[in-house]
CSV table of C-alpha atoms and ligand atoms in Angstrom, one decimal:
chain,number,residue,atom,x,y,z
H,1,UNK,CA,0.0,0.0,0.0
H,2,UNK,CA,1.3,3.4,-1.0
H,3,UNK,CA,0.7,6.2,1.5
H,4,UNK,CA,0.5,10.0,1.5
H,5,UNK,CA,1.6,12.2,4.3
H,6,UNK,CA,-0.3,15.3,5.5
H,7,UNK,CA,1.8,17.7,7.4
H,8,UNK,CA,0.4,20.8,9.2
H,9,UNK,CA,2.5,23.4,11.0
H,10,UNK,CA,1.5,25.7,13.8
H,11,UNK,CA,4.3,28.2,13.8
H,12,UNK,CA,4.8,30.7,16.6
H,13,UNK,CA,6.7,33.8,15.6
H,14,UNK,CA,7.8,36.5,18.0
H,15,UNK,CA,7.0,39.9,16.7
H,16,UNK,CA,9.7,42.6,16.9
H,17,UNK,CA,7.7,45.2,18.8
H,18,UNK,CA,9.4,47.4,21.4
H,19,UNK,CA,6.9,46.5,24.1
H,20,UNK,CA,4.7,43.6,25.1
H,21,UNK,CA,1.3,42.8,23.7
H,22,UNK,CA,-0.9,44.2,26.6
H,23,UNK,CA,1.4,46.3,28.7
H,24,UNK,CA,4.4,48.6,28.2
H,25,UNK,CA,7.1,46.4,29.5
H,26,UNK,CA,10.0,46.2,27.1
H,27,UNK,CA,10.7,43.0,25.0
H,28,UNK,CA,14.3,42.3,25.9
H,29,UNK,CA,16.1,39.0,25.3
H,30,UNK,CA,18.6,37.9,28.0
H,31,UNK,CA,17.6,40.7,30.5
H,32,UNK,CA,18.0,39.7,34.2
H,33,UNK,CA,15.1,37.3,35.2
H,34,UNK,CA,11.9,39.1,36.1
H,35,UNK,CA,13.3,42.6,35.3
H,36,UNK,CA,10.8,43.3,32.5
H,37,UNK,CA,7.5,42.6,34.2
H,38,UNK,CA,4.6,44.5,35.7
H,39,UNK,CA,1.2,43.7,37.3
H,40,UNK,CA,-0.4,43.2,33.8
H,41,UNK,CA,2.0,40.6,32.4
H,42,UNK,CA,2.2,38.8,35.8
H,43,UNK,CA,-1.5,38.4,36.0
H,44,UNK,CA,-2.2,40.3,39.2
H,45,UNK,CA,-5.8,41.2,40.2
H,46,UNK,CA,-7.4,44.4,39.3
H,47,UNK,CA,-5.4,45.2,36.2
H,48,UNK,CA,-6.6,45.6,32.6
H,49,UNK,CA,-4.7,44.8,29.3
H,50,UNK,CA,-4.2,47.5,26.7
H,51,UNK,CA,-3.6,46.3,23.2
H,52,UNK,CA,-0.3,47.2,21.4
H,53,UNK,CA,-1.3,48.7,18.1
H,54,UNK,CA,2.0,48.0,16.4
H,55,UNK,CA,1.4,44.2,17.0
H,56,UNK,CA,-1.9,44.5,15.2
H,57,UNK,CA,-0.3,46.3,12.3
H,58,UNK,CA,2.4,43.6,12.1
H,59,UNK,CA,-0.3,40.9,12.1
H,60,UNK,CA,-2.1,42.5,9.2
H,61,UNK,CA,1.2,42.8,7.4
H,62,UNK,CA,1.7,39.1,7.8
H,63,UNK,CA,-1.9,38.5,6.6
H,64,UNK,CA,-1.3,40.5,3.5
H,65,UNK,CA,2.1,38.8,2.8
H,66,UNK,CA,0.4,35.5,3.0
H,67,UNK,CA,-2.6,36.4,0.9
H,68,UNK,CA,-5.2,36.2,3.7
H,69,UNK,CA,-8.6,37.7,4.2
H,70,UNK,CA,-8.2,40.4,6.8
H,71,UNK,CA,-11.3,40.1,9.0
H,72,UNK,CA,-13.1,43.4,9.5
H,73,UNK,CA,-13.9,42.4,13.0
H,74,UNK,CA,-11.7,40.5,15.3
H,75,UNK,CA,-11.5,39.5,19.0
H,76,UNK,CA,-9.4,38.0,21.7
H,77,UNK,CA,-10.2,34.9,23.6
H,78,UNK,CA,-9.0,33.2,26.7
H,79,UNK,CA,-7.4,29.8,26.4
H,80,UNK,CA,-7.6,28.3,29.8
H,81,UNK,CA,-5.1,25.9,31.2
H,82,UNK,CA,-2.8,25.7,34.2
H,83,UNK,CA,1.0,25.8,34.0
H,84,UNK,CA,3.4,27.6,36.3
H,85,UNK,CA,4.7,29.8,33.4
H,86,UNK,CA,1.2,31.1,32.8
H,87,UNK,CA,0.4,33.4,35.8
H,88,UNK,CA,-3.2,34.3,34.8
H,89,UNK,CA,-4.3,30.7,34.4
H,90,UNK,CA,-5.2,31.5,30.8
H,91,UNK,CA,-3.4,32.8,27.7
H,92,UNK,CA,-4.9,35.7,25.8
H,93,UNK,CA,-5.2,34.3,22.3
H,94,UNK,CA,-7.7,34.3,19.5
H,95,UNK,CA,-10.2,31.6,18.6
H,96,UNK,CA,-13.2,32.7,16.6
H,97,UNK,CA,-12.4,35.6,14.3
H,98,UNK,CA,-8.7,35.8,14.2
H,99,UNK,CA,-7.2,38.7,12.4
H,100,UNK,CA,-6.3,36.8,9.2
H,101,UNK,CA,-7.8,33.7,7.5
H,102,UNK,CA,-7.7,31.7,4.3
H,103,UNK,CA,-4.4,32.6,2.9
H,104,UNK,CA,-1.7,30.8,1.1
H,105,UNK,CA,2.1,30.7,0.6
H,106,UNK,CA,3.3,29.7,-2.8
H,107,UNK,CA,6.3,27.3,-2.8
H,108,UNK,CA,7.9,25.2,-5.5
H,109,UNK,CA,6.1,21.9,-5.0
H,110,UNK,CA,7.6,18.4,-5.3
H,111,UNK,CA,6.2,18.0,-8.8
H,112,UNK,CA,8.2,21.1,-9.9
H,113,UNK,CA,5.0,23.2,-10.2
H,114,UNK,CA,4.2,26.2,-8.0
H,115,UNK,CA,2.1,25.0,-5.0
H,116,UNK,CA,0.0,27.4,-3.0
H,117,UNK,CA,0.2,25.9,0.5
H,118,UNK,CA,-3.1,26.7,2.3
H,119,UNK,CA,-2.8,28.9,5.4
H,120,UNK,CA,-5.8,28.5,7.5
H,121,UNK,CA,-5.4,31.3,9.9
H,122,UNK,CA,-3.0,33.8,11.5
H,123,UNK,CA,-3.8,35.0,15.0
H,124,UNK,CA,-2.2,37.1,17.6
H,125,UNK,CA,-1.5,35.9,21.1
H,126,UNK,CA,0.8,36.4,24.1
H,127,UNK,CA,3.8,34.3,25.0
H,128,UNK,CA,4.1,32.5,28.4
H,129,UNK,CA,7.0,32.8,30.8
H,130,UNK,CA,10.0,30.5,30.9
H,131,UNK,CA,10.7,27.8,33.5
H,132,UNK,CA,14.3,27.2,34.5
H,133,UNK,CA,14.8,23.9,36.1
H,134,UNK,CA,17.6,23.3,38.7
H,135,UNK,CA,18.7,20.3,36.7
H,136,UNK,CA,18.7,19.8,32.9
H,137,UNK,CA,16.6,16.7,33.4
H,138,UNK,CA,13.1,17.8,34.5
H,139,UNK,CA,12.5,14.6,36.5
H,140,UNK,CA,15.7,15.1,38.5
H,141,UNK,CA,15.1,18.8,39.3
H,142,UNK,CA,14.9,19.8,43.0
H,143,UNK,CA,13.2,23.0,42.2
H,144,UNK,CA,12.2,25.2,39.2
H,145,UNK,CA,12.4,28.9,38.8
H,146,UNK,CA,10.1,31.0,36.6
H,147,UNK,CA,11.1,34.0,34.6
H,148,UNK,CA,8.2,36.2,33.4
H,149,UNK,CA,10.2,38.5,31.1
H,150,UNK,CA,8.8,36.6,28.1
H,151,UNK,CA,5.2,36.6,29.5
H,152,UNK,CA,3.1,38.8,27.4
H,153,UNK,CA,5.5,39.1,24.4
H,154,UNK,CA,3.4,39.2,21.2
H,155,UNK,CA,3.4,36.0,19.1
H,156,UNK,CA,1.9,35.3,15.7
H,157,UNK,CA,0.5,31.9,15.3
H,158,UNK,CA,0.5,30.8,11.7
H,159,UNK,CA,-1.5,27.6,11.0
H,160,UNK,CA,-1.5,25.7,7.7
H,161,UNK,CA,-4.6,24.1,6.4
H,162,UNK,CA,-4.9,20.3,6.4
H,163,UNK,CA,-7.6,20.3,3.7
H,164,UNK,CA,-6.6,23.0,1.3
H,165,UNK,CA,-3.2,22.2,-0.4
H,166,UNK,CA,-1.5,20.7,2.7
H,167,UNK,CA,2.2,19.9,2.7
H,168,UNK,CA,2.7,16.4,1.5
H,169,UNK,CA,6.3,15.5,2.0
H,170,UNK,CA,9.4,16.2,4.1
H,171,UNK,CA,10.8,18.3,1.3
H,172,UNK,CA,7.7,20.4,0.9
H,173,UNK,CA,7.7,20.9,4.7
H,174,UNK,CA,11.3,22.1,4.6
H,175,UNK,CA,10.7,24.5,1.7
H,176,UNK,CA,7.6,25.9,3.4
H,177,UNK,CA,9.4,26.6,6.6
H,178,UNK,CA,12.3,28.3,4.8
H,179,UNK,CA,10.0,30.4,2.7
H,180,UNK,CA,7.8,31.3,5.7
H,181,UNK,CA,10.8,32.5,7.7
H,182,UNK,CA,12.2,34.4,4.7
H,183,UNK,CA,8.9,36.2,4.1
H,184,UNK,CA,8.5,37.2,7.7
H,185,UNK,CA,12.0,38.6,7.7
H,186,UNK,CA,11.3,40.4,4.5
H,187,UNK,CA,8.2,42.2,5.8
H,188,UNK,CA,10.3,43.1,8.9
H,189,UNK,CA,7.9,41.9,11.5
H,190,UNK,CA,10.2,39.3,13.2
H,191,UNK,CA,13.9,38.5,13.2
H,192,UNK,CA,12.9,34.8,13.3
H,193,UNK,CA,16.1,33.8,15.2
H,194,UNK,CA,15.5,30.2,16.1
H,195,UNK,CA,18.1,30.0,18.8
H,196,UNK,CA,16.3,32.9,20.6
H,197,UNK,CA,13.0,31.1,20.4
H,198,UNK,CA,11.6,33.6,17.9
H,199,UNK,CA,10.5,31.0,15.5
H,200,UNK,CA,9.0,27.8,17.1
H,201,UNK,CA,7.0,25.1,15.4
H,202,UNK,CA,4.5,22.5,16.4
H,203,UNK,CA,3.9,20.0,13.7
H,204,UNK,CA,1.0,17.6,13.0
H,205,UNK,CA,1.5,14.5,10.9
H,206,UNK,CA,-1.0,12.0,9.6
H,207,UNK,CA,-0.8,9.4,6.9
H,208,UNK,CA,-3.4,8.0,4.6
H,209,UNK,CA,-3.5,5.5,1.8
H,210,UNK,CA,-2.6,7.1,-1.5
H,211,UNK,CA,-5.6,8.7,-3.2
H,212,UNK,CA,-7.8,8.5,-0.1
H,213,UNK,CA,-9.7,11.6,0.9
H,214,UNK,CA,-10.2,10.8,4.6
H,215,UNK,CA,-7.9,11.8,7.4
H,216,UNK,CA,-6.0,9.4,9.6
H,217,UNK,CA,-5.3,10.1,13.3
H,218,UNK,CA,-2.6,12.6,13.7
H,219,UNK,CA,0.4,12.8,16.0
H,220,UNK,CA,1.6,16.2,17.1
H,221,UNK,CA,5.2,17.0,17.9
H,222,UNK,CA,5.7,20.1,20.0
H,223,UNK,CA,8.2,22.9,20.2
H,224,UNK,CA,11.3,21.7,18.4
H,225,UNK,CA,14.5,23.7,19.0
H,226,UNK,CA,16.0,23.6,15.5
H,227,UNK,CA,15.3,23.0,11.8
H,228,UNK,CA,17.4,19.9,11.9
H,229,UNK,CA,15.5,18.3,14.8
H,230,UNK,CA,12.2,19.2,13.1
H,231,UNK,CA,13.2,17.5,9.9
H,232,UNK,CA,14.6,14.4,11.7
H,233,UNK,CA,11.4,14.2,13.8
H,234,UNK,CA,9.2,14.5,10.8
H,235,UNK,CA,11.1,11.9,8.8
H,236,UNK,CA,10.9,9.5,11.7
H,237,UNK,CA,7.2,10.1,12.3
H,238,UNK,CA,6.3,9.6,8.6
H,239,UNK,CA,8.1,6.3,8.6
H,240,UNK,CA,6.6,5.2,11.9
H,241,UNK,CA,3.1,5.9,10.9
H,242,UNK,CA,3.4,4.4,7.4
H,243,UNK,CA,4.7,1.2,9.0
H,244,UNK,CA,1.7,1.0,11.4
H,245,UNK,CA,-0.7,1.6,8.5
H,246,UNK,CA,1.1,-1.0,6.3
H,247,UNK,CA,0.8,-3.6,9.0
H,248,UNK,CA,-3.0,-2.9,9.2
H,249,UNK,CA,-2.8,-1.1,12.5
H,250,UNK,CA,-4.1,2.3,13.7
H,251,UNK,CA,-2.1,5.4,14.6
H,252,UNK,CA,-3.0,6.8,18.0
H,253,UNK,CA,-4.0,10.5,18.2
H,254,UNK,CA,-1.4,11.8,20.6
H,255,UNK,CA,1.3,14.4,21.3
H,256,UNK,CA,4.8,13.0,21.0
H,257,UNK,CA,8.2,14.3,22.0
H,258,UNK,CA,11.3,14.2,19.9
H,259,UNK,CA,14.2,12.5,21.7
H,260,UNK,CA,17.2,14.4,20.4
H,261,UNK,CA,19.7,11.8,21.5
H,262,UNK,CA,18.0,8.8,20.1
H,263,UNK,CA,16.5,10.6,17.2
H,264,UNK,CA,13.1,9.0,17.7
H,265,UNK,CA,9.7,10.4,18.8
H,266,UNK,CA,8.1,9.0,21.9
H,267,UNK,CA,4.6,9.3,23.2
H,268,UNK,CA,3.9,12.1,25.7
H,269,UNK,CA,0.2,12.4,26.2
H,270,UNK,CA,-3.0,11.9,24.3
H,271,UNK,CA,-3.6,15.0,22.2
H,272,UNK,CA,-5.9,17.7,23.6
H,273,UNK,CA,-8.6,19.2,21.4
H,274,UNK,CA,-9.9,22.7,21.4
H,275,UNK,CA,-12.8,22.0,23.9
H,276,UNK,CA,-10.3,21.1,26.5
H,277,UNK,CA,-9.2,24.8,26.7
H,278,UNK,CA,-12.7,26.2,27.3
H,279,UNK,CA,-12.1,29.1,25.0
H,280,UNK,CA,-14.3,32.2,25.6
H,281,UNK,CA,-14.1,35.8,24.5
H,282,UNK,CA,-11.9,37.9,26.8
H,283,UNK,CA,-14.3,40.3,28.6
H,284,UNK,CA,-11.4,42.7,29.4
H,285,UNK,CA,-10.8,43.4,25.7
H,286,UNK,CA,-13.2,45.0,23.3
H,287,UNK,CA,-13.8,43.6,19.8
H,288,UNK,CA,-11.5,45.2,17.2
H,289,UNK,CA,-12.8,46.9,14.1
H,290,UNK,CA,-10.4,47.0,11.2
H,291,UNK,CA,-11.5,49.3,8.4
H,292,UNK,CA,-10.5,49.1,4.7
H,293,UNK,CA,-8.5,52.4,4.9
H,294,UNK,CA,-6.3,51.0,7.7
H,295,UNK,CA,-5.6,47.9,5.8
H,296,UNK,CA,-4.8,49.9,2.6
H,297,UNK,CA,-2.4,52.2,4.6
H,298,UNK,CA,-0.5,49.1,5.9
H,299,UNK,CA,-0.5,47.6,2.4
H,300,UNK,CA,1.0,50.7,0.8
H,301,UNK,CA,3.8,50.9,3.3
H,302,UNK,CA,4.7,47.2,3.1
H,303,UNK,CA,8.3,46.3,2.5
H,304,UNK,CA,9.1,44.2,-0.5
H,305,UNK,CA,8.3,40.5,-0.6
H,306,UNK,CA,11.0,38.0,-1.8
H,307,UNK,CA,9.3,37.5,-5.2
H,308,UNK,CA,9.3,41.2,-5.8
H,309,UNK,CA,13.0,41.4,-5.0
H,310,UNK,CA,13.8,38.6,-7.5
H,311,UNK,CA,11.7,40.4,-10.1
H,312,UNK,CA,13.5,43.8,-9.4
H,313,UNK,CA,17.0,42.2,-9.5
H,314,UNK,CA,16.3,40.5,-12.9
H,315,UNK,CA,14.3,43.3,-14.5
H,316,UNK,CA,16.2,46.4,-13.2
H,317,UNK,CA,19.7,45.0,-13.1
H,318,UNK,CA,19.5,42.3,-15.7
H,319,UNK,CA,21.1,39.6,-13.7
H,320,UNK,CA,20.3,35.9,-14.3
H,321,UNK,CA,17.3,34.6,-12.4
H,322,UNK,CA,19.3,31.9,-10.7
H,323,UNK,CA,21.6,34.6,-9.3
H,324,UNK,CA,18.7,36.7,-8.3
H,325,UNK,CA,17.1,33.8,-6.4
H,326,UNK,CA,20.4,33.2,-4.5
H,327,UNK,CA,20.8,36.9,-3.6
H,328,UNK,CA,17.2,37.3,-2.6
H,329,UNK,CA,17.4,34.4,-0.1
H,330,UNK,CA,18.6,36.9,2.4
H,331,UNK,CA,17.1,40.4,2.3
H,332,UNK,CA,20.3,42.0,3.6
H,333,UNK,CA,22.3,40.2,0.8
H,334,UNK,CA,19.9,41.6,-1.8
H,335,UNK,CA,20.3,45.0,-0.1
H,336,UNK,CA,24.1,44.8,-0.3
H,337,UNK,CA,23.8,43.9,-4.0
H,338,UNK,CA,21.5,46.9,-4.6
H,339,UNK,CA,23.9,49.3,-2.8
H,340,UNK,CA,26.8,48.1,-4.9
H,341,UNK,CA,24.8,48.1,-8.1
H,342,UNK,CA,24.4,51.9,-7.9
H,343,UNK,CA,28.2,52.3,-8.5
H,344,UNK,CA,28.7,49.3,-10.8
H,345,UNK,CA,29.1,49.1,-14.5
H,346,UNK,CA,28.6,45.4,-14.9
H,347,UNK,CA,25.9,44.1,-12.5
H,348,UNK,CA,26.1,40.4,-13.7
H,349,UNK,CA,29.8,40.4,-12.8
H,350,UNK,CA,28.9,42.0,-9.5
H,351,UNK,CA,26.3,39.3,-8.7
H,352,UNK,CA,28.8,36.5,-9.6
H,353,UNK,CA,31.5,38.0,-7.4
H,354,UNK,CA,29.1,38.4,-4.5
H,355,UNK,CA,27.9,34.8,-4.8
H,356,UNK,CA,31.2,33.1,-5.5
H,357,UNK,CA,33.8,35.1,-3.7
H,358,UNK,CA,32.2,37.3,-1.0
H,359,UNK,CA,29.9,34.5,0.2
H,360,UNK,CA,33.0,32.2,0.6
H,361,UNK,CA,34.9,34.8,2.7
H,362,UNK,CA,31.8,35.5,4.8
H,363,UNK,CA,31.2,31.8,5.4
H,364,UNK,CA,34.8,31.2,6.4
H,365,UNK,CA,34.5,33.5,9.3
H,366,UNK,CA,30.8,33.0,9.8
H,367,UNK,CA,30.0,36.6,9.4
H,368,UNK,CA,26.6,37.9,8.3
H,369,UNK,CA,26.5,40.3,5.4
H,370,UNK,CA,25.5,43.1,7.8
H,371,UNK,CA,28.9,42.9,9.4
H,372,UNK,CA,30.8,42.6,6.1
H,373,UNK,CA,34.1,44.6,6.5
H,374,UNK,CA,34.0,45.5,2.8
H,375,UNK,CA,31.7,48.5,2.1
H,376,UNK,CA,29.5,48.4,-1.0
H,377,UNK,CA,31.5,51.4,-2.4
H,378,UNK,CA,34.8,49.6,-2.2
H,379,UNK,CA,33.4,46.3,-3.4
H,380,UNK,CA,31.9,48.0,-6.5
H,381,UNK,CA,35.2,49.8,-7.2
H,382,UNK,CA,36.9,46.5,-7.3
H,383,UNK,CA,34.3,45.1,-9.6
H,384,UNK,CA,34.8,48.1,-11.9
H,385,UNK,CA,38.6,47.5,-12.0
H,386,UNK,CA,37.8,44.0,-13.0
H,387,UNK,CA,35.3,44.8,-15.7
H,388,UNK,CA,37.6,47.4,-17.2
H,389,UNK,CA,40.3,44.8,-17.3
H,390,UNK,CA,42.5,46.8,-15.0
H,391,UNK,CA,43.0,43.8,-12.7
H,392,UNK,CA,42.8,40.2,-13.5
H,393,UNK,CA,40.4,37.8,-11.7
H,394,UNK,CA,43.2,36.2,-9.9
H,395,UNK,CA,44.5,39.5,-8.5
H,396,UNK,CA,40.9,40.6,-7.9
H,397,UNK,CA,40.6,37.7,-5.5
H,398,UNK,CA,43.8,38.5,-3.7
H,399,UNK,CA,42.7,42.1,-3.4
H,400,UNK,CA,39.3,41.2,-2.1
H,401,UNK,CA,40.8,38.9,0.5
H,402,UNK,CA,43.0,41.7,1.7
H,403,UNK,CA,40.0,44.2,1.7
H,404,UNK,CA,38.1,41.7,3.7
H,405,UNK,CA,40.9,41.3,6.3
H,406,UNK,CA,41.8,45.0,6.6
H,407,UNK,CA,38.8,47.0,5.4
H,408,UNK,CA,41.2,48.8,3.0
H,409,UNK,CA,40.2,50.3,-0.3
H,410,UNK,CA,41.1,48.3,-3.5
H,411,UNK,CA,43.4,51.1,-4.8
H,412,UNK,CA,45.4,51.3,-1.6
H,413,UNK,CA,45.9,47.5,-1.6
H,414,UNK,CA,46.8,47.3,-5.3
H,415,UNK,CA,49.4,50.0,-4.9
H,416,UNK,CA,50.8,48.8,-1.6
H,417,UNK,CA,51.2,45.2,-2.7
H,418,UNK,CA,52.5,46.0,-6.1
H,419,UNK,CA,49.5,44.3,-7.7
H,420,UNK,CA,49.1,46.7,-10.7
H,421,UNK,CA,48.8,44.6,-13.8
H,422,UNK,CA,51.8,44.5,-16.1
H,423,UNK,CA,51.0,47.0,-18.8
H,424,UNK,CA,54.4,47.0,-20.5
H,425,UNK,CA,54.4,44.5,-23.4
H,426,UNK,CA,58.2,44.4,-23.2
H,427,UNK,CA,58.1,43.0,-19.7
H,428,UNK,CA,55.4,40.5,-20.6
H,429,UNK,CA,57.4,39.3,-23.6
H,430,UNK,CA,60.5,38.8,-21.3
H,431,UNK,CA,58.4,36.6,-19.0
H,432,UNK,CA,57.0,34.7,-22.0
H,433,UNK,CA,60.4,34.1,-23.5
H,434,UNK,CA,61.6,32.6,-20.2
H,435,UNK,CA,58.5,30.3,-20.1
H,436,UNK,CA,59.0,29.3,-23.8
H,437,UNK,CA,62.7,28.5,-23.2
H,438,UNK,CA,61.8,26.3,-20.2
H,439,UNK,CA,59.1,24.5,-22.2
H,440,UNK,CA,60.4,23.7,-25.7
H,441,UNK,CA,58.1,20.7,-26.1
H,442,UNK,CA,55.0,22.8,-25.6
H,443,UNK,CA,56.3,25.4,-28.0
H,444,UNK,CA,56.8,22.8,-30.7
H,445,UNK,CA,53.4,21.3,-30.1
H,446,UNK,CA,51.9,24.8,-30.7
H,447,UNK,CA,53.9,25.1,-33.8
H,448,UNK,CA,52.3,21.8,-35.0
H,449,UNK,CA,48.9,23.4,-34.5
H,450,UNK,CA,47.9,22.1,-31.0
H,451,UNK,CA,45.8,24.4,-28.9
H,452,UNK,CA,45.9,22.9,-25.5
H,453,UNK,CA,49.6,23.9,-24.8
H,454,UNK,CA,48.7,27.5,-25.4
H,455,UNK,CA,46.7,27.5,-22.2
H,456,UNK,CA,49.5,25.7,-20.4
H,457,UNK,CA,51.9,28.5,-21.4
H,458,UNK,CA,49.5,31.2,-20.3
H,459,UNK,CA,49.1,29.5,-17.0
H,460,UNK,CA,52.9,29.5,-16.6
H,461,UNK,CA,53.2,33.2,-17.4
H,462,UNK,CA,50.4,33.9,-14.9
H,463,UNK,CA,52.3,31.9,-12.3
H,464,UNK,CA,55.6,33.6,-12.9
H,465,UNK,CA,54.0,37.1,-12.9
H,466,UNK,CA,52.0,36.4,-9.7
H,467,UNK,CA,48.8,36.8,-11.6
H,468,UNK,CA,49.7,40.3,-12.8
H,469,UNK,CA,49.8,39.4,-16.4
H,470,UNK,CA,46.6,39.9,-18.5
H,471,UNK,CA,45.8,36.5,-19.9
H,472,UNK,CA,44.2,37.9,-23.0
H,473,UNK,CA,47.4,39.8,-23.8
H,474,UNK,CA,49.6,36.8,-23.2
H,475,UNK,CA,47.4,34.8,-25.6
H,476,UNK,CA,47.9,37.5,-28.1
H,477,UNK,CA,51.6,37.5,-27.7
H,478,UNK,CA,51.8,33.7,-28.0
H,479,UNK,CA,49.9,33.9,-31.2
H,480,UNK,CA,52.2,36.6,-32.5
H,481,UNK,CA,55.5,34.9,-31.4
H,482,UNK,CA,54.7,31.3,-32.1
H,483,UNK,CA,51.6,30.7,-34.2
H,484,UNK,CA,52.0,33.6,-36.7
H,485,UNK,CA,55.7,33.2,-36.7
H,486,UNK,CA,55.2,29.7,-37.9
H,487,UNK,CA,52.7,30.6,-40.7
R,1,ZN,ZN1,4.2,44.1,31.8
R,2,MN,MN1,-0.4,29.3,20.2
């Protein structure tokens, strides 16, 4: 029996607002425990929440980026459960009438065609506090501490649809998460730093016989700490459930944990359903009316989406689409390209050099482009020297390496290191003569009409001149000295 997987994500994304969702405590990562708290976000009696308008704006921005309907009326609900990190005994979330519904995110599907992954809803809610256990193993802890700094921080919950174009494979799941994160960063509503807990996923997986329209029982895996773990857990779970189905068994509906050591999922508890949370509208918060004009004003000030960047890079700068896709993966990278392109004569050469050479240097020292020691002005000056043939590619690489280490300008480095190309034909000819004298066999092969040894001689001249010779000029000289001489 062949099987299909259905994968649904609930992704929690921390919005980058200055203050929390219902009070004016600051959102600060790594602040001393319980230093960013007040009576509202610690759930003390007699206080009232006041909604952060910026968080609503960011939610609508997400809704627009993911092609959702923006509900004209929206409301907050209480999700009731007990846990020590939740001081009120409920989380302010949304249930009926979230801000955004029925959207999609287009990804390249497994069949090579664009696939519009259904997004069921995007709602806004508050984060809980953080428990710190005295031992890394929960069971062995003598005591646990609670830090409420994170309590009340605004979160978006983005839920994919299990009926309308769900994710069907491990690969589609990976592509979806990457595109989701990329888009959120592009519209500047979250930094999505996984290590800081700004992008957390719960995932639901179920399996059904190929072609079947029903839904099997699903297993949920909660709060995975990295992309790697998420993919490992998904892969394991798809295999586990398929095997149960193949053997004629039934999958339990349950919440499972991913054991990072053993790389397996293990049962945690039977899965809770919505009624378990006794949702009801929060009486402390009024319904929110969102008018057309407000949505339009957010739409008109929206930062560019990844597709728009790719379009701009190919249309305005004429660079190949594959290059544009690579540059646009990271908004800051596309920004660096744009800043350089202003000064550059050859934008395709520019994109090649960013992708091949600058990426390599940045990766070697694990530096993000934002901290690149080479300014766009200097980088584009170097590219202009290259496109005018004033330095060879090989010297260009040396110069770039030096610029990267010292932050110096290309001219200063070229002068200081004596890297000016050899312009004097007499000097080039001298080097070539030496090379020819040392390689008489190559010379006679060229005389007999072979082409390959020409490249060998050029390579030798480049080596002897420390890359300062212009290869085109050397080829020309070889033609004149050997080939034409022969004719
Ligand atoms: Zn507060
Ligand atoms: Mn949630």
